XYZ file of C-alpha atoms in Angstrom:
756
model
C 10.214 52.396 5.976
C 7.394 51.840 8.864
C 6.889 55.080 10.540
C 7.280 55.212 14.111
C 3.609 55.829 16.223
C 3.687 57.913 18.534
C 2.351 57.160 21.876
C 2.095 59.668 24.174
C -1.145 62.198 23.452
C 0.882 65.292 24.408
C 3.049 65.273 21.783
C 0.177 66.445 19.538
C 0.101 70.041 21.310
C 1.995 71.716 19.197
C 0.316 70.422 16.077
C -2.868 71.726 17.635
C -1.333 75.270 18.110
C -0.730 74.593 14.458
C -4.490 73.925 13.632
C -5.970 76.763 15.731
C -3.292 79.300 13.676
C -4.278 77.392 10.540
C -7.940 77.861 11.186
C -7.672 81.451 11.631
C -5.589 81.903 8.708
C -7.636 79.801 6.163
C -11.079 80.732 7.607
C -11.447 83.421 4.999
C -11.606 80.938 2.150
C -14.515 81.452 -0.205
C -17.385 78.455 0.121
C -18.049 78.771 -3.735
C -16.573 75.888 -5.783
C -12.675 76.997 -6.643
C -10.769 76.119 -9.840
C -7.746 73.661 -9.770
C -5.082 76.344 -9.933
C -6.680 77.906 -6.790
C -6.603 74.577 -4.907
C -2.871 74.166 -5.711
C -2.190 77.868 -4.271
C -3.518 76.990 -1.510
C -2.166 73.952 -0.698
C 1.172 74.874 -0.547
C 0.619 77.550 1.443
C -1.032 75.300 3.733
C 1.460 72.487 3.582
C 5.103 74.850 4.054
C 3.475 76.619 6.902
C 2.422 73.526 8.559
C 6.003 71.651 7.690
C 7.552 75.101 9.486
C 5.440 75.145 12.167
C 5.404 71.715 12.519
C 8.349 69.767 11.686
C 11.551 68.981 13.412
C 14.002 70.916 11.852
C 12.055 72.754 8.914
C 14.726 73.414 6.220
C 15.041 77.403 5.207
C 13.132 77.594 1.956
C 15.995 79.268 0.104
C 17.961 79.282 -3.298
C 19.541 75.801 -1.936
C 16.452 74.730 -0.834
C 15.056 75.492 -4.671
C 17.942 73.507 -6.180
C 16.883 70.632 -4.150
C 13.270 71.130 -5.159
C 13.969 71.199 -8.958
C 16.418 68.435 -9.054
C 14.137 66.076 -7.319
C 11.198 67.189 -9.373
C 12.996 66.787 -12.828
C 14.247 63.732 -12.105
C 10.763 62.262 -10.997
C 9.260 63.684 -13.844
C 11.685 62.313 -16.288
C 13.943 59.815 -14.450
C 15.006 57.888 -17.621
C 15.520 61.157 -19.588
C 13.055 59.753 -22.621
C 11.096 62.934 -22.641
C 12.389 66.082 -22.083
C 15.153 67.958 -24.550
C 18.416 69.472 -23.239
C 16.818 72.732 -24.743
C 13.396 72.025 -22.211
C 16.081 71.730 -19.563
C 17.925 75.025 -20.649
C 14.633 76.962 -20.783
C 13.452 75.171 -16.910
C 17.018 76.370 -15.557
C 15.849 80.065 -15.049
C 13.998 78.696 -12.396
C 16.654 76.555 -10.177
C 16.777 79.262 -7.726
C 13.313 80.847 -7.987
C 10.983 77.856 -6.900
C 11.586 79.367 -2.821
C 10.231 82.747 -4.174
C 7.476 81.419 -5.940
C 6.503 78.685 -3.280
C 6.056 82.044 -0.951
C 3.825 83.720 -3.148
C 2.102 80.641 -4.376
C 3.307 81.497 -7.999
C 2.671 78.060 -10.518
C 4.577 79.191 -13.244
C 7.463 76.854 -12.886
C 5.044 73.781 -12.211
C 2.750 74.946 -15.286
C 5.994 75.721 -17.620
C 7.065 72.136 -16.379
C 3.457 70.469 -16.800
C 2.310 71.841 -20.335
C 5.600 70.689 -21.747
C 5.956 67.410 -20.377
C 2.343 66.480 -21.818
C 3.718 67.966 -25.128
C 6.930 65.865 -25.120
C 5.016 62.517 -23.525
C 2.298 63.119 -26.893
C 5.382 63.044 -29.115
C 7.217 60.049 -27.640
C 4.354 57.831 -28.743
C 5.926 58.532 -32.552
C 9.365 57.723 -31.514
C 8.254 53.881 -30.144
C 5.878 52.955 -32.719
C 8.031 54.310 -35.568
C 11.240 51.963 -33.903
C 8.704 49.151 -33.398
C 7.813 49.426 -37.037
C 10.595 46.614 -39.335
C 12.074 43.889 -37.530
C 15.611 44.719 -35.256
C 19.349 43.894 -36.643
C 20.241 42.065 -33.770
C 23.103 41.327 -35.256
C 24.524 44.706 -34.927
C 27.186 45.373 -32.672
C 25.763 48.112 -30.325
C 24.874 48.881 -26.819
C 22.957 50.791 -24.580
C 23.719 52.955 -21.590
C 20.920 52.505 -18.657
C 22.782 54.787 -16.116
C 20.048 57.366 -16.535
C 21.387 59.635 -13.262
C 24.730 60.258 -15.317
C 23.517 60.362 -19.012
C 22.909 64.025 -20.606
C 19.143 65.180 -21.719
C 18.999 64.572 -25.799
C 20.913 67.610 -27.330
C 17.475 67.248 -30.394
C 14.775 65.152 -31.576
C 16.600 62.908 -33.329
C 18.649 61.956 -30.558
C 15.652 61.330 -28.435
C 14.193 59.105 -30.882
C 17.691 57.248 -31.485
C 17.519 57.140 -27.308
C 14.002 55.665 -27.568
C 14.873 52.934 -30.621
C 17.842 51.697 -28.115
C 15.584 51.664 -25.071
C 12.553 49.736 -27.220
C 15.442 47.226 -28.384
C 16.627 46.277 -25.103
C 13.237 45.315 -23.946
C 12.187 43.328 -27.433
C 15.848 41.605 -27.080
C 15.137 40.435 -23.556
C 11.541 39.277 -24.616
C 12.803 37.324 -27.655
C 15.474 35.637 -25.693
C 13.165 35.105 -23.016
C 10.575 33.258 -25.914
C 13.404 31.479 -27.205
C 14.502 29.766 -24.116
C 10.500 29.076 -23.488
C 10.639 27.151 -26.964
C 13.344 25.415 -25.836
C 11.710 24.016 -22.605
C 8.660 23.330 -25.099
C 10.844 20.713 -26.730
C 11.766 19.191 -23.664
C 8.642 19.385 -22.709
C 7.436 16.919 -25.237
C 9.346 14.289 -24.086
C 7.756 14.367 -20.396
C 4.324 12.886 -19.235
C 1.825 15.064 -18.590
C 2.100 14.051 -14.687
C 5.701 14.515 -14.825
C 5.037 18.186 -15.951
C 2.214 19.112 -13.596
C 4.003 17.037 -10.368
C 6.662 19.781 -11.326
C 4.484 22.788 -11.905
C 3.006 21.929 -8.129
C 6.660 21.844 -6.953
C 7.487 25.286 -8.381
C 4.595 26.825 -6.955
C 4.806 25.443 -3.678
C 1.411 24.745 -2.933
C -1.554 22.782 -3.861
C -2.658 23.565 -7.536
C -6.522 24.856 -7.045
C -8.984 22.504 -9.340
C -9.462 25.518 -11.923
C -5.729 26.055 -12.283
C -4.986 22.441 -12.854
C -7.623 21.918 -15.314
C -5.973 24.993 -17.259
C -2.462 23.987 -16.601
C -3.661 20.309 -18.652
C -5.235 22.322 -21.676
C -2.434 24.535 -22.093
C -0.310 21.284 -22.057
C -2.265 19.817 -24.355
C -2.312 22.841 -26.647
C 1.817 22.910 -26.441
C 1.751 19.048 -27.146
C 0.597 19.451 -30.748
C 2.143 23.326 -31.327
C 4.945 23.407 -33.954
C 7.968 25.485 -32.336
C 7.486 28.804 -33.932
C 10.754 30.031 -35.913
C 12.857 33.245 -34.965
C 10.587 35.571 -37.423
C 7.752 34.635 -35.722
C 8.946 35.352 -31.756
C 10.989 38.291 -33.287
C 7.574 39.686 -34.598
C 5.685 38.428 -31.481
C 7.831 40.584 -29.278
C 7.507 44.085 -31.409
C 3.603 43.798 -30.653
C 3.556 42.744 -27.390
C 6.319 45.423 -26.319
C 4.098 48.049 -28.697
C 1.002 46.660 -26.279
C 2.777 47.409 -23.147
C 3.913 50.750 -24.409
C 0.491 51.571 -25.770
C -0.725 50.606 -22.525
C 1.808 52.313 -20.569
C 1.175 55.578 -22.351
C -2.519 55.216 -21.879
C -2.406 54.925 -18.204
C -0.538 57.980 -18.216
C -3.240 59.712 -20.278
C -5.380 58.826 -17.236
C -3.448 61.186 -14.921
C -4.440 64.460 -14.264
C -3.060 67.523 -12.917
C -3.651 67.064 -9.534
C -1.644 63.524 -9.736
C 1.262 65.466 -11.405
C 0.504 68.594 -8.805
C 1.261 65.913 -6.209
C 4.519 65.323 -7.646
C 5.293 68.687 -7.538
C 3.931 68.914 -3.831
C 6.020 65.679 -2.558
C 9.347 67.282 -4.354
C 8.908 70.647 -1.555
C 7.839 67.984 0.981
C 10.455 65.799 0.795
C 13.567 68.431 0.381
C 12.774 69.191 4.348
C 13.924 65.186 5.142
C 13.281 62.311 3.326
C 10.198 61.293 5.410
C 8.421 64.157 5.251
C 5.646 63.656 2.419
C 2.187 64.403 1.012
C -0.568 62.241 0.853
C -2.817 63.008 -1.979
C -6.514 61.824 -1.120
C -6.445 59.075 -2.756
C -3.221 57.968 -1.404
C -4.358 58.712 2.240
C -7.561 55.915 1.599
C -4.912 53.439 0.352
C -2.925 54.514 3.739
C -6.358 53.475 5.599
C -7.191 50.393 3.637
C -3.667 49.217 4.062
C -4.535 48.939 7.751
C -6.975 46.709 7.481
C -5.431 43.254 7.453
C -6.183 41.291 4.837
C -5.823 41.951 0.849
C -6.029 39.609 -2.426
C -2.810 39.432 -4.023
C 0.745 37.970 -4.349
C 1.693 39.039 -0.745
C 4.404 41.387 -1.557
C 5.686 44.893 -1.201
C 6.705 47.195 -3.624
C 8.291 50.740 -4.213
C 9.309 52.883 -6.952
C 13.049 52.780 -8.268
C 13.953 55.909 -10.820
C 11.964 54.007 -13.778
C 11.810 50.859 -12.074
C 9.092 48.643 -9.650
C 11.167 47.346 -6.764
C 10.012 44.362 -4.833
C 10.800 45.237 -1.338
C 9.390 42.694 0.987
C 7.492 39.336 0.605
C 4.817 38.977 3.237
C 5.305 35.928 5.428
C 2.372 33.370 4.414
C 2.134 34.687 0.993
C 1.728 33.049 -1.988
C 5.185 34.846 -3.191
C 6.693 33.583 -0.308
C 5.303 29.898 -0.363
C 6.733 30.143 -4.036
C 10.105 31.020 -3.177
C 11.331 32.502 -6.559
C 10.703 36.037 -5.946
C 12.455 38.021 -3.400
C 12.944 41.378 -2.283
C 16.110 43.499 -4.789
C 14.202 42.190 -7.508
C 12.893 44.297 -10.309
C 9.875 44.115 -12.031
C 10.034 44.672 -15.638
C 6.515 42.705 -16.995
C 3.179 42.044 -15.777
C 1.173 39.131 -17.215
C -2.582 38.232 -16.477
C -2.603 34.643 -16.770
C -1.638 33.454 -20.337
C -1.966 37.171 -21.554
C 0.815 39.117 -23.390
C 3.228 40.880 -21.017
C 2.484 44.108 -20.543
C 6.231 46.359 -20.112
C 5.140 48.372 -16.592
C 8.953 49.944 -16.626
C 8.036 53.809 -16.436
C 4.565 53.150 -14.953
C 3.404 54.608 -12.083
C 3.634 52.450 -9.034
C 0.173 52.361 -8.307
C -0.866 51.619 -11.592
C 1.720 48.403 -11.312
C 0.460 47.263 -8.195
C -3.392 47.230 -9.881
C -1.736 44.720 -12.248
C 0.084 42.665 -9.748
C -3.118 42.046 -7.096
C -5.927 40.470 -8.487
C -8.751 37.873 -7.223
C -7.939 34.640 -5.146
C -7.209 32.149 -7.045
C -5.997 33.833 -10.508
C -2.670 33.525 -12.059
C -0.149 36.300 -12.799
C 3.323 36.161 -14.598
C 5.850 38.653 -13.573
C 9.397 38.824 -15.722
C 11.756 40.085 -12.746
C 15.342 41.522 -13.181
C 17.026 39.716 -10.464
C 20.301 41.476 -8.368
C 22.807 39.321 -10.120
C 21.714 40.906 -13.519
C 19.917 37.682 -14.924
C 16.146 38.041 -16.121
C 13.377 35.380 -14.414
C 9.505 34.613 -15.123
C 7.898 33.618 -12.103
C 4.477 32.564 -12.127
C 2.328 32.883 -9.239
C -1.322 32.090 -8.074
C -3.130 35.133 -6.299
C -4.274 34.071 -3.002
C -5.688 35.955 0.636
C -2.682 37.734 2.295
C -2.937 38.297 5.920
C -0.797 41.025 7.421
C -1.760 38.244 10.368
C 1.840 37.223 9.462
C 3.485 40.160 10.952
C 2.503 39.194 14.720
C 4.970 37.522 16.721
C 6.079 34.059 16.525
C 8.452 31.514 18.576
C 10.523 29.009 18.106
C 12.451 26.445 20.079
C 16.093 24.997 19.130
C 18.500 22.426 21.504
C 22.426 22.263 21.182
C 25.033 20.471 23.222
C 22.019 19.528 26.084
C 20.945 23.396 26.288
C 17.466 24.462 24.618
C 17.256 28.395 22.911
C 14.209 30.321 22.002
C 13.943 32.281 18.944
C 11.418 35.032 19.130
C 10.839 36.707 15.705
C 9.520 39.839 15.492
C 8.751 41.332 11.977
C 6.824 45.055 13.227
C 6.028 46.956 16.360
C 2.523 46.536 16.089
C -0.488 48.421 18.504
C -4.077 49.562 17.569
C -4.397 52.594 19.762
C -7.788 52.564 19.622
C -9.133 49.219 20.718
C -7.040 48.897 23.856
C -7.999 44.853 24.236
C -6.132 44.273 20.811
C -3.114 42.394 20.202
C 0.177 44.593 20.107
C 3.809 43.463 20.201
C 4.775 44.515 23.558
C 1.355 42.182 25.245
C 2.818 39.222 22.664
C 6.506 38.988 23.339
C 5.849 38.742 26.834
C 3.625 36.005 26.216
C 6.136 34.370 24.370
C 8.984 35.182 26.825
C 6.325 33.200 29.424
C 6.043 29.973 27.018
C 9.786 29.760 26.091
C 10.394 29.966 30.007
C 7.859 27.241 30.605
C 9.626 25.425 27.891
C 12.777 25.492 29.604
C 15.121 27.435 27.332
C 18.378 29.125 28.597
C 18.644 31.783 26.473
C 16.282 33.782 24.043
C 16.826 35.200 20.302
C 15.169 38.586 19.490
C 15.149 38.526 15.709
C 13.973 42.299 14.602
C 15.653 41.719 10.739
C 13.832 43.708 7.921
C 11.538 45.607 10.966
C 11.091 48.717 9.646
C 9.785 50.125 12.940
C 6.092 50.683 14.292
C 4.919 51.763 18.140
C 7.462 53.705 20.587
C 5.207 52.255 23.223
C 5.761 49.031 22.372
C 9.650 49.397 22.113
C 9.491 50.649 25.834
C 7.516 47.388 27.000
C 9.693 44.864 25.264
C 12.880 46.253 26.360
C 11.768 46.530 29.467
C 11.105 42.613 29.837
C 14.690 42.175 29.938
C 16.137 44.693 32.335
C 15.031 46.455 35.714
C 13.302 49.742 35.510
C 15.320 52.439 33.984
C 14.859 54.828 30.762
C 14.359 53.085 27.529
C 14.745 55.851 24.901
C 15.033 60.345 24.819
C 12.997 61.672 22.595
C 13.267 65.874 21.801
C 10.650 67.614 19.980
C 10.399 70.139 17.745
C 10.072 73.013 20.427
C 13.130 71.328 21.849
C 12.120 69.795 25.088
C 13.662 66.169 25.933
C 11.419 63.569 27.482
C 12.828 60.310 28.902
C 10.779 57.216 28.022
C 10.909 54.632 30.833
C 10.669 51.174 31.856
C 8.648 51.722 35.273
C 8.335 47.673 36.476
C 11.359 46.539 38.402
C 10.237 42.944 37.288
C 12.708 41.285 35.130
C 10.355 38.822 32.755
C 14.161 37.081 31.469
C 17.190 37.407 32.716
C 19.106 34.981 31.183
C 21.118 34.997 27.991
C 19.880 37.477 25.410
C 20.383 37.884 21.510
C 19.325 40.851 19.624
C 19.843 40.315 15.688
C 19.508 43.336 12.856
C 20.079 43.687 9.696
C 20.463 47.032 7.276
C 16.630 46.889 7.036
C 16.446 47.246 10.734
C 14.963 50.788 11.485
C 12.907 53.174 13.430
C 11.679 51.442 16.422
C 14.124 48.227 15.932
C 17.113 50.688 16.688
C 15.509 51.545 19.663
C 15.636 48.197 21.238
C 18.701 47.092 19.886
C 20.016 50.364 21.179
C 18.541 50.012 25.042
C 20.024 46.554 25.009
C 23.686 47.161 23.753
C 23.765 50.295 25.742
C 22.709 48.351 28.839
C 25.426 45.775 27.985
C 21.972 43.331 28.655
C 22.398 41.421 25.066
C 24.800 41.112 22.253
C 23.868 42.450 18.773
C 24.853 40.476 15.840
C 23.832 41.110 12.359
C 24.922 43.519 9.594
C 27.316 46.278 9.927
C 25.116 48.682 11.111
C 20.869 49.126 10.842
C 19.146 51.533 8.959
C 20.298 54.494 10.382
C 16.532 56.700 10.788
C 16.606 58.392 14.431
C 13.282 60.695 13.576
C 9.693 60.428 14.375
C 6.911 60.934 11.953
C 2.815 61.972 12.788
C 0.097 61.604 9.808
C -1.824 64.931 9.880
C -5.003 65.079 7.818
C -5.228 68.647 6.333
C -8.835 68.908 6.171
C -9.006 69.756 9.682
C -7.155 72.953 9.077
C -9.582 74.726 6.736
C -12.742 76.339 8.198
C -15.298 76.083 5.143
C -13.103 74.257 2.870
C -15.208 73.824 -0.695
C -12.065 72.383 -2.354
C -12.906 68.758 -1.183
C -10.379 66.494 0.172
C -6.933 68.073 0.739
C -4.996 64.872 1.475
C -2.594 64.487 4.380
C 0.980 65.200 5.324
C 3.382 62.757 7.064
C 5.876 64.985 8.562
C 9.141 64.675 11.316
C 7.994 66.172 14.269
C 10.572 64.572 16.578
C 13.888 62.552 17.113
C 14.821 59.721 19.771
C 17.578 59.565 20.705
C 19.849 56.078 23.069
C 20.297 56.470 26.611
C 24.097 56.715 26.142
C 22.759 60.581 24.328
C 23.896 59.193 21.077
C 21.321 59.294 18.037
C 20.559 56.379 15.833
C 20.525 58.560 12.775
C 22.108 57.881 10.080
C 24.854 56.153 11.679
C 22.015 53.129 12.964
C 22.814 50.589 15.950
C 26.710 48.856 15.024
C 26.516 45.414 15.654
C 28.857 43.816 18.420
C 29.333 41.150 16.006
C 29.229 41.856 12.254
C 28.622 39.156 9.992
C 28.415 39.627 6.053
C 25.265 39.386 4.100
C 24.372 39.751 0.635
C 23.774 43.669 0.647
C 26.795 44.595 2.971
C 28.577 46.817 -0.137
C 25.168 48.439 -1.469
C 24.027 51.919 -0.567
C 20.876 50.899 1.071
C 20.594 52.844 3.877
C 19.451 56.276 5.640
C 23.083 57.854 5.076
C 22.539 57.169 1.668
C 20.365 60.334 1.196
C 21.195 63.289 0.556
C 18.905 65.452 2.336
C 18.626 62.956 5.383
C 19.090 64.393 8.814
C 22.012 64.877 10.751
C 23.668 62.788 13.296
C 23.840 64.422 17.090
C 23.795 63.620 20.171
C 22.304 64.978 23.710
C 23.099 64.194 27.491
C 22.902 60.348 28.233
C 19.920 59.430 30.594
C 20.852 57.955 34.076
C 21.170 54.345 33.752
C 23.003 50.946 35.428
C 24.543 48.774 33.206
C 23.444 45.143 33.785
C 25.824 43.161 35.451
C 24.628 39.527 35.587
C 25.960 38.336 31.945
C 30.096 37.801 31.955
C 32.085 37.365 29.675
C 30.582 39.456 26.846
C 34.127 40.019 25.455
C 35.127 36.057 25.111
C 31.857 35.406 24.061
C 31.773 38.105 20.569
C 35.697 36.816 20.643
C 34.955 33.316 20.160
C 32.091 34.521 17.244
C 34.758 36.700 14.931
C 36.950 33.430 15.237
C 34.647 30.973 14.269
C 33.327 33.412 11.563
C 36.733 34.186 10.038
C 36.738 30.190 9.426
C 33.248 29.891 8.013
C 33.768 28.887 4.250
C 30.087 29.906 3.899
C 30.173 33.568 5.553
C 33.292 33.872 3.160
C 31.039 32.529 0.304
C 28.424 35.170 0.851
C 30.899 38.089 1.635
C 32.068 37.131 -2.192
C 28.913 37.227 -3.421
C 28.185 40.607 -1.832
C 31.118 42.233 -3.229
C 29.946 40.668 -7.087
C 26.479 42.372 -6.278
C 27.957 45.416 -5.749
C 30.339 45.031 -8.903
C 26.845 43.918 -10.993
C 24.978 47.089 -9.799
C 27.345 49.452 -11.432
C 27.474 47.851 -14.776
C 24.897 49.577 -16.548
C 26.092 48.738 -20.290
C 23.771 46.435 -22.027
C 24.699 44.716 -25.543
C 22.243 44.594 -27.791
C 23.564 41.990 -29.746
C 21.488 38.832 -29.347
C 24.899 36.700 -29.241
C 26.323 38.962 -26.702
C 23.357 39.279 -24.813
C 22.990 35.672 -24.176
C 26.407 35.401 -23.670
C 25.815 38.073 -20.983
C 23.315 36.083 -19.497
C 24.770 32.576 -19.355
C 27.821 34.087 -18.003
C 25.991 35.593 -15.614
C 24.013 31.598 -14.937
C 27.143 30.356 -14.780
C 28.853 32.573 -12.207
C 25.311 31.938 -10.058
C 26.302 28.905 -9.802
C 29.234 29.541 -7.579
C 26.766 30.956 -5.105
C 24.213 28.158 -5.076
C 25.581 26.726 -2.053
C 24.523 30.189 -0.552
C 21.067 29.103 -1.197
C 21.397 25.131 -0.869
C 23.405 26.085 3.137
C 21.593 24.077 5.800
C 22.480 24.087 9.047
C 22.394 21.212 12.108
C 19.809 22.137 13.911
C 15.881 21.514 14.277
C 13.180 23.984 15.328
C 10.078 23.207 16.555
C 6.690 25.060 17.889
C 6.013 25.619 21.063
C 3.118 22.932 22.548
C 0.494 25.436 22.490
C 1.149 26.036 18.843
C 1.392 22.190 17.988
C -2.338 22.261 19.495
C -3.493 24.901 16.765
C -1.310 23.755 14.138
C -2.934 20.389 14.224
C -6.286 22.260 13.913
C -5.141 24.205 11.030
C -3.183 23.400 8.106
C -2.506 26.812 6.889
C -0.532 27.649 10.169
C 1.043 24.213 10.095
C 2.280 25.257 6.315
C 3.104 28.217 7.762
C 5.407 27.389 10.438
C 6.945 24.354 8.648
C 8.028 27.254 6.075
C 9.316 28.865 8.544
C 11.478 26.343 10.115
C 12.583 25.345 7.311
C 14.002 28.748 6.921
C 15.681 28.903 10.100
C 17.079 25.750 9.201
C 19.066 27.350 6.614
C 19.773 30.507 7.850
C 23.337 30.749 8.952
C 22.493 34.196 11.217
C 20.549 31.752 13.135
C 22.638 29.598 13.584
C 25.489 31.942 14.834
C 22.923 33.372 17.167
C 22.564 30.111 18.631
C 26.261 29.518 19.232
C 26.795 32.774 21.086
C 23.484 31.650 23.021
C 25.564 28.341 23.880
C 29.152 30.705 24.824
C 27.153 32.836 27.155
C 25.105 29.659 28.691
C 28.601 27.688 29.167
C 30.468 30.758 30.409
C 27.597 31.832 32.867
C 27.634 28.182 34.173
C 31.507 28.309 34.375
C 30.698 31.722 36.539
C 28.233 29.735 38.859
C 30.687 26.567 39.006
C 33.749 28.887 40.366
C 31.477 31.225 42.686
C 29.893 28.054 44.301
C 33.540 26.894 44.795
C 35.017 29.828 46.123
C 31.793 30.270 48.578
C 32.666 26.253 49.668
C 36.244 27.303 50.309
C 35.222 30.249 52.375
C 32.999 28.014 54.680
C 35.591 25.416 54.871
């Protein structure tokens, strides 16, 4: 999740004290070049000192802390348990409660032991997968594999480890084989189609016009396939073993390129993250990537990735990017393989996230093919043409829609953005204010603020945005590591929008999004709708450059530390930590039953509360309770929402299934059953509401001059027209507006009676 960027300079006071202390503490470091182990020792001392002095609530470095580091570190080194033996773990176990002592004494014994042993086991593992791929697999044999690595025990001996590798490699080749067989079947079907038919299908699947180069290549490939005889089972089986061998060799070559410093960063992060999930160490190259990510543009597919055990998961699609335009890749998809154009796919399971990203990213106009596992368990190959991805799409945008003669506005805010170094640059607060003015000029009678999937950002902009909808008053309370409490206020008495308001959230609305939703809810200013509760991140992080702490540093770049320095609270005194913000109207979604929030992380900081701030509840919106009641009644009779809830339960069940048959007939039957089950839920994807969404007049003028912007807005409006949650938000606005009108009519009648 995105960190909250702290706005007030005075919040760095405690860190400045730490800097002064650290300069004194490490100013004696010799100027001559030190060995890596000496740098590692200093880094441990530096990190633990900074965290203990600057962290909001630093954990005690004791035996319990040591056990947590031990568990997290070993899981990070060998998440799928395909390297270490049980005898290795038995040898490591004596250090389970000694890591705390080693941290304090700058002792690297445990790290050195695990690092050396891992290098040895990885080298040995090369022979295991090569042996497994020497001859054809028997896919008629009745056997299966359990991929629940967390519960899987370590192998007792080498023979058992070899068998584990054999099963894992067989699963990889089996999925590839079934995929290749399907492609061969499609090839036969393609031969009955004309080039024009296939070209049109390809254009439609890409969701974009093909470049001349891509079209030329497609035509060439089509002609080759036309004259190509179908491959036999034996040919396909041999191809899958060859490609799997090449993928594993590539994977191990990537691992070979890692140096001791890379592995030490894993150890350091196992220590850092035990203080809380959002405290982490950025190695020099990671800090550089973090800085580059702020530039606003990149060339690739437009998807954000994260490591999930041994797998790489798609966490977000960047609006306007090629993956977003293609409509096939989704958040939650697991990337299994990556192929460049027509090259053989490379298995990326177990590969470093950085290396997976390098394979997926590439120059504009080039092709990449991703083999992904969908959330329902099915396997799919997705082809994407890379393009320039503009982070510009994280900026606010708005749309208008009509219902029952009323006009309503939708404001979508993906991030609370700001540039502290340039006061004249765009920021979310100023941009939302502009959109509100534009919507008012367009004559809207209600506004939806959509912060779904918004992971946070600038704290200042949250205060500015919340202030648009209330009279002056507190927005959020902040408590620092020193225990000092501060209340951030909207001090402008002007209310930019005083009409009906709905705020939309989901499980991925975090941090700054939760502050906004909580403030609107506490003031009873608007209705909060969406997931049962938001993510639950109620902490503030600062990124600290570690190089500033050491005088006369001869070790080179030391990287940076992101650490939790503050906690924020609602104006009613409650924290959003763990609990998040509970929706006034909870709507089922696909992820309702999956564990995805802060509350599902074992060492997350606890929930607590402080005294409430002094604030006055908004009294200009009548009949909240009636509106909420009508919405719940409407949803209970909505077949589409009931289908979504059923799908969510099924996905939760699928998520718990980790046994895969390695018999080709059973494997195909399982995939076919998944496809059949998915047909039941196809209406979820095909759903369309009855509303038409349009851009504001100023944007229509811009669209007429910019074909790319036109496409982006058309795609957004299309997604809104398929969004059942937006549909319900509009119904709620309509109920609020109608009830307001009734209240005004009643008030006018009473005034007339009094006058008469």
